[in-house]
Amino acid sequence: MKVSVCVPTYNHEKYIARMLDGALMQQTTFSYEIVIGDDGSTDKAPGIIQEYARRYPERIRAYLHPHNLGPQEPREFGGRNNVLFLLKACRGEYVALCEGDDYWTDPHKLQKQVEFMDTHPDYALCHHNVRVIYEDGSPEHFFNPPDQKLTSTVEDLLEDRWFVATASLLYRNYFRTDPFADWHHQAAAGDWALVIQLAARGNIGYLPDDMGVYRKHRGGLSNIHAATNPYFLQNRKQMFLNVNRWLGGRYEKTVTATVGRYEQQLRELKQ
């Protein structure tokens, strides 16, 4: 199996068909599977997923968890256990991520990314531009700016700059055999934790093509992972400290500056 498309989803009744259609329309010269895990949804999403799995049994592996896998608290970690379960269930040489409320718009997305990764063995992951659209009608925009670097490194992430849209990520599936870092389960921002571990193994490639959509709506975790949430800021600060130790202090100066900015934000919230 060349690619596993990893799809964590919860209460995405309004969105999941669009996401699955975007994955099923992919035109590739290689085999790929869709590994979808519904985290105990209370809406009609499980039924929609079940119908897609019935129609495409050779393509879709669906895990319909009868109960939410949690953890329930703290809320910043919502959906974490489902995601970790799915990442380990992916059998492909590469894994492409797309949450159930996002979707892909380019039928050649997977082909382009795999061709890039196959010809760049020193790269651990690849991402591309996506459009950000808002449920409340705010103006849409691109996730990445026109001057986004074509090659980034783990140090760019340690400067606290996030430029990898989750729906754009395709990475080498090291985690088929390797465990996650011991600090991963303590980090509220699971996408950051994953990408940092990948970038520690190789470069980050960027394709400027607009190939997907990232939805922003009230139910999204990005509303909880906010600069006004002291718990999240403290957790993010601790993540960088943990990563610094894990990397043997090789980026001490960069991490110290990043941690200092979080300490300043925390002080300002207390005032």
Coordinates of C-alpha atoms in Angstrom, one line a residue:
M1 CA 0.0 0.0 0.0
K2 CA 1.5 3.3 -1.1
V3 CA -0.7 5.8 0.8
S4 CA -3.1 5.7 3.7
V5 CA -5.5 8.6 3.9
C6 CA -6.1 9.1 7.6
V7 CA -9.5 10.7 8.5
P8 CA -10.4 11.4 12.1
T9 CA -14.0 12.6 12.4
Y10 CA -16.5 13.6 15.1
N11 CA -20.0 15.0 14.5
H12 CA -19.2 15.9 10.9
E13 CA -22.6 15.0 9.5
K14 CA -22.6 18.2 7.4
Y15 CA -19.1 17.7 6.0
I16 CA -18.0 14.1 5.8
A17 CA -19.5 13.3 2.4
R18 CA -17.6 16.2 0.8
M19 CA -14.3 15.0 2.5
L20 CA -14.8 11.4 1.3
D21 CA -15.7 12.5 -2.2
G22 CA -12.4 14.5 -2.4
A23 CA -10.4 11.5 -1.3
L24 CA -12.2 9.1 -3.6
M25 CA -11.7 11.3 -6.7
Q26 CA -7.9 11.0 -6.4
Q27 CA -6.3 9.9 -9.6
T28 CA -3.1 7.9 -8.9
T29 CA -0.7 5.4 -10.4
F30 CA -0.5 3.7 -7.0
S31 CA -2.8 2.0 -4.5
Y32 CA -4.2 4.0 -1.6
E33 CA -6.7 3.3 1.2
I34 CA -8.9 5.6 3.3
V35 CA -8.7 4.8 7.0
I36 CA -11.5 6.7 8.8
G37 CA -12.4 6.7 12.5
D38 CA -15.6 8.1 13.8
D39 CA -15.2 9.0 17.4
G40 CA -18.6 8.1 18.8
S41 CA -20.5 10.8 16.9
T42 CA -24.0 11.7 18.1
D43 CA -25.2 12.9 14.7
K44 CA -25.8 11.0 11.4
A45 CA -22.2 10.9 10.4
P46 CA -21.7 7.2 11.3
G47 CA -24.5 6.2 8.9
I48 CA -23.0 8.3 6.1
I49 CA -19.6 6.7 6.6
Q50 CA -21.1 3.2 6.8
E51 CA -22.8 3.8 3.4
Y52 CA -19.5 5.0 1.8
A53 CA -17.7 2.0 3.2
R54 CA -20.4 -0.4 1.8
R55 CA -20.0 1.2 -1.7
Y56 CA -16.2 1.3 -1.6
P57 CA -15.1 -1.8 0.4
E58 CA -11.9 -2.1 -1.5
R59 CA -10.9 1.5 -0.6
I60 CA -12.3 2.4 2.8
R61 CA -11.6 0.9 6.2
A62 CA -14.0 2.4 8.6
Y63 CA -13.8 2.3 12.4
L64 CA -17.1 3.4 13.9
H65 CA -16.4 3.7 17.6
P66 CA -19.6 3.3 19.6
H67 CA -18.3 5.6 22.3
N68 CA -16.0 8.6 22.2
L69 CA -12.4 7.4 22.9
G70 CA -11.6 10.6 24.7
P71 CA -10.0 11.9 26.7
Q72 CA -12.9 13.9 28.0
E73 CA -10.7 16.1 30.1
P74 CA -8.9 18.3 29.5
R75 CA -11.1 19.5 26.6
E76 CA -8.0 20.7 24.8
F77 CA -7.1 17.0 24.1
G78 CA -10.5 16.2 22.6
G79 CA -10.3 13.4 19.9
R80 CA -6.6 12.6 20.7
N81 CA -7.1 8.9 21.3
N82 CA -9.0 8.4 18.1
V83 CA -6.3 10.2 16.1
L84 CA -3.5 8.1 17.7
F85 CA -5.5 4.9 17.0
L86 CA -5.9 5.8 13.4
L87 CA -2.3 6.8 12.8
K88 CA -1.2 3.4 14.0
A89 CA -3.8 1.7 11.8
C90 CA -2.4 3.3 8.7
R91 CA -0.5 0.6 6.6
G92 CA 0.8 2.8 3.8
E93 CA 4.3 3.9 3.0
Y94 CA 3.0 7.4 3.3
V95 CA 0.1 8.9 5.3
A96 CA -2.0 11.8 4.1
L97 CA -4.1 13.6 6.8
C98 CA -7.5 15.1 6.3
E99 CA -10.0 15.7 9.2
G100 CA -13.6 15.0 8.5
D101 CA -14.6 18.7 8.2
D102 CA -11.9 19.6 5.6
Y103 CA -11.7 18.4 2.0
W104 CA -9.4 18.1 -1.1
T105 CA -10.2 19.9 -4.3
D106 CA -7.4 18.7 -6.7
P107 CA -7.8 15.1 -8.0
H108 CA -4.0 14.9 -8.5
K109 CA -3.1 16.0 -4.9
L110 CA -1.8 12.6 -3.7
Q111 CA 0.0 11.9 -7.0
K112 CA 1.9 15.3 -6.8
Q113 CA 2.9 14.8 -3.2
V114 CA 4.0 11.2 -3.6
E115 CA 6.1 12.1 -6.7
F116 CA 7.7 14.8 -4.7
M117 CA 8.5 12.5 -1.8
D118 CA 9.7 9.7 -3.9
T119 CA 12.2 11.9 -5.6
H120 CA 13.3 13.7 -2.4
P121 CA 14.4 11.0 0.0
D122 CA 15.8 13.5 2.5
Y123 CA 12.3 15.0 3.1
A124 CA 10.2 13.6 5.8
L125 CA 6.9 15.3 4.9
C126 CA 5.3 17.5 2.3
H127 CA 2.5 20.1 2.5
H128 CA 0.7 22.4 0.1
N129 CA -1.5 25.5 0.2
V130 CA -5.2 25.3 1.0
R131 CA -8.0 27.8 1.2
V132 CA -9.4 28.7 4.6
I133 CA -13.2 29.2 4.6
Y134 CA -15.3 30.3 7.6
E135 CA -18.7 29.1 8.6
D136 CA -19.6 32.6 9.9
G137 CA -19.1 34.2 6.5
S138 CA -15.7 35.8 7.2
P139 CA -13.6 36.4 4.0
E140 CA -11.8 33.3 2.9
H141 CA -8.0 33.4 2.4
F142 CA -5.1 31.1 1.6
F143 CA -3.4 29.3 4.5
N144 CA 0.1 30.0 3.3
P145 CA 1.5 33.3 2.0
P146 CA 3.0 33.8 -1.4
D147 CA 6.5 33.8 0.0
Q148 CA 6.1 30.5 1.9
K149 CA 9.5 28.7 1.8
L150 CA 9.7 25.6 -0.4
T151 CA 11.9 23.9 2.1
S152 CA 11.6 24.3 5.9
T153 CA 13.1 22.6 8.9
V154 CA 12.4 21.6 12.4
E155 CA 13.9 24.9 13.5
D156 CA 11.2 26.9 11.7
L157 CA 8.6 25.1 13.8
L158 CA 10.6 25.7 17.0
E159 CA 10.4 29.4 16.2
D160 CA 6.6 28.9 16.9
R161 CA 5.6 29.3 13.2
W162 CA 2.9 27.0 12.0
F163 CA 2.7 26.7 8.3
V164 CA 1.5 23.1 7.7
A165 CA -2.3 22.9 7.1
T166 CA -3.3 19.5 8.5
A167 CA -5.4 18.8 5.4
S168 CA -2.3 19.3 3.3
L169 CA 0.1 17.0 5.2
L170 CA 1.6 13.8 3.6
Y171 CA 4.5 12.1 5.5
R172 CA 6.7 9.0 5.5
N173 CA 5.0 6.5 7.8
Y174 CA 7.7 6.0 10.3
F175 CA 5.1 5.2 12.9
R176 CA 4.2 1.9 11.4
T177 CA 7.1 0.6 13.4
D178 CA 8.4 3.4 15.6
P179 CA 6.7 4.7 18.7
F180 CA 5.6 8.3 19.2
A181 CA 7.9 10.4 21.3
D182 CA 7.3 10.1 25.0
W183 CA 6.2 13.8 25.2
H184 CA 3.6 13.4 22.4
H185 CA 0.7 12.4 24.6
Q186 CA 1.3 15.4 26.9
A187 CA 1.0 17.9 24.0
A188 CA -2.5 19.4 23.5
A189 CA -1.6 20.4 19.9
G190 CA -1.4 16.9 18.4
D191 CA -0.7 18.2 14.9
W192 CA 2.3 20.2 16.1
A193 CA 3.6 17.1 18.0
L194 CA 3.3 14.9 15.0
V195 CA 5.0 17.4 12.6
I196 CA 7.8 18.2 14.9
Q197 CA 8.7 14.5 15.3
L198 CA 8.6 14.2 11.5
A199 CA 10.7 17.3 10.9
A200 CA 13.3 16.0 13.3
R201 CA 13.9 13.2 10.7
G202 CA 14.1 15.3 7.5
N203 CA 13.1 18.4 5.6
I204 CA 9.6 19.8 5.1
G205 CA 8.7 20.3 1.4
Y206 CA 6.1 22.7 0.2
L207 CA 4.0 22.7 -3.0
P208 CA 2.4 26.1 -3.7
D209 CA -0.6 24.5 -5.4
D210 CA -4.0 25.2 -3.8
M211 CA -5.3 21.6 -3.4
G212 CA -7.8 21.7 -0.5
V213 CA -10.0 23.5 1.9
Y214 CA -9.7 24.0 5.7
R215 CA -13.0 24.8 7.3
K216 CA -13.2 27.1 10.4
H217 CA -16.3 26.6 12.4
R218 CA -17.6 26.7 16.0
G219 CA -17.1 23.0 16.5
G220 CA -13.4 23.1 15.6
L221 CA -10.6 22.6 18.2
S222 CA -8.9 25.8 16.9
N223 CA -11.4 27.7 19.0
I224 CA -10.1 26.1 22.2
H225 CA -6.5 26.1 21.1
A226 CA -6.4 29.9 21.5
A227 CA -4.1 32.6 22.8
T228 CA -6.7 33.6 25.3
N229 CA -6.7 30.1 26.9
P230 CA -4.1 30.0 29.8
Y231 CA -4.1 26.2 30.0
F232 CA -3.3 25.9 26.3
L233 CA -0.5 28.5 26.4
Q234 CA 1.1 26.7 29.4
N235 CA 0.8 23.4 27.6
R236 CA 2.3 24.8 24.4
K237 CA 5.2 26.3 26.4
Q238 CA 5.8 22.9 28.1
M239 CA 5.7 21.1 24.7
F240 CA 8.6 23.3 23.5
L241 CA 10.6 22.6 26.7
N242 CA 10.0 18.8 26.2
V243 CA 11.0 19.0 22.6
N244 CA 14.2 20.8 23.5
R245 CA 15.2 18.0 25.9
W246 CA 14.2 15.4 23.3
L247 CA 16.4 17.0 20.7
G248 CA 19.3 17.2 23.1
G249 CA 19.3 21.0 23.4
R250 CA 20.5 21.4 19.8
Y251 CA 18.1 24.4 19.3
E252 CA 18.4 25.8 22.8
K253 CA 18.6 29.5 21.7
T254 CA 15.5 29.2 19.4
V255 CA 13.5 27.3 22.0
T256 CA 14.4 29.8 24.8
A257 CA 13.1 32.7 22.7
T258 CA 9.9 30.8 21.9
V259 CA 9.3 29.9 25.6
G260 CA 10.0 33.5 26.6
R261 CA 7.2 34.7 24.4
Y262 CA 4.7 32.2 25.9
E263 CA 5.8 33.3 29.4
Q264 CA 5.1 36.9 28.4
Q265 CA 1.6 36.0 27.1
L266 CA 0.8 34.2 30.3
R267 CA 1.9 37.2 32.4
E268 CA -0.3 39.5 30.3
L269 CA -3.4 37.2 30.8
K270 CA -2.9 37.4 34.6
Q271 CA -2.9 41.2 34.6

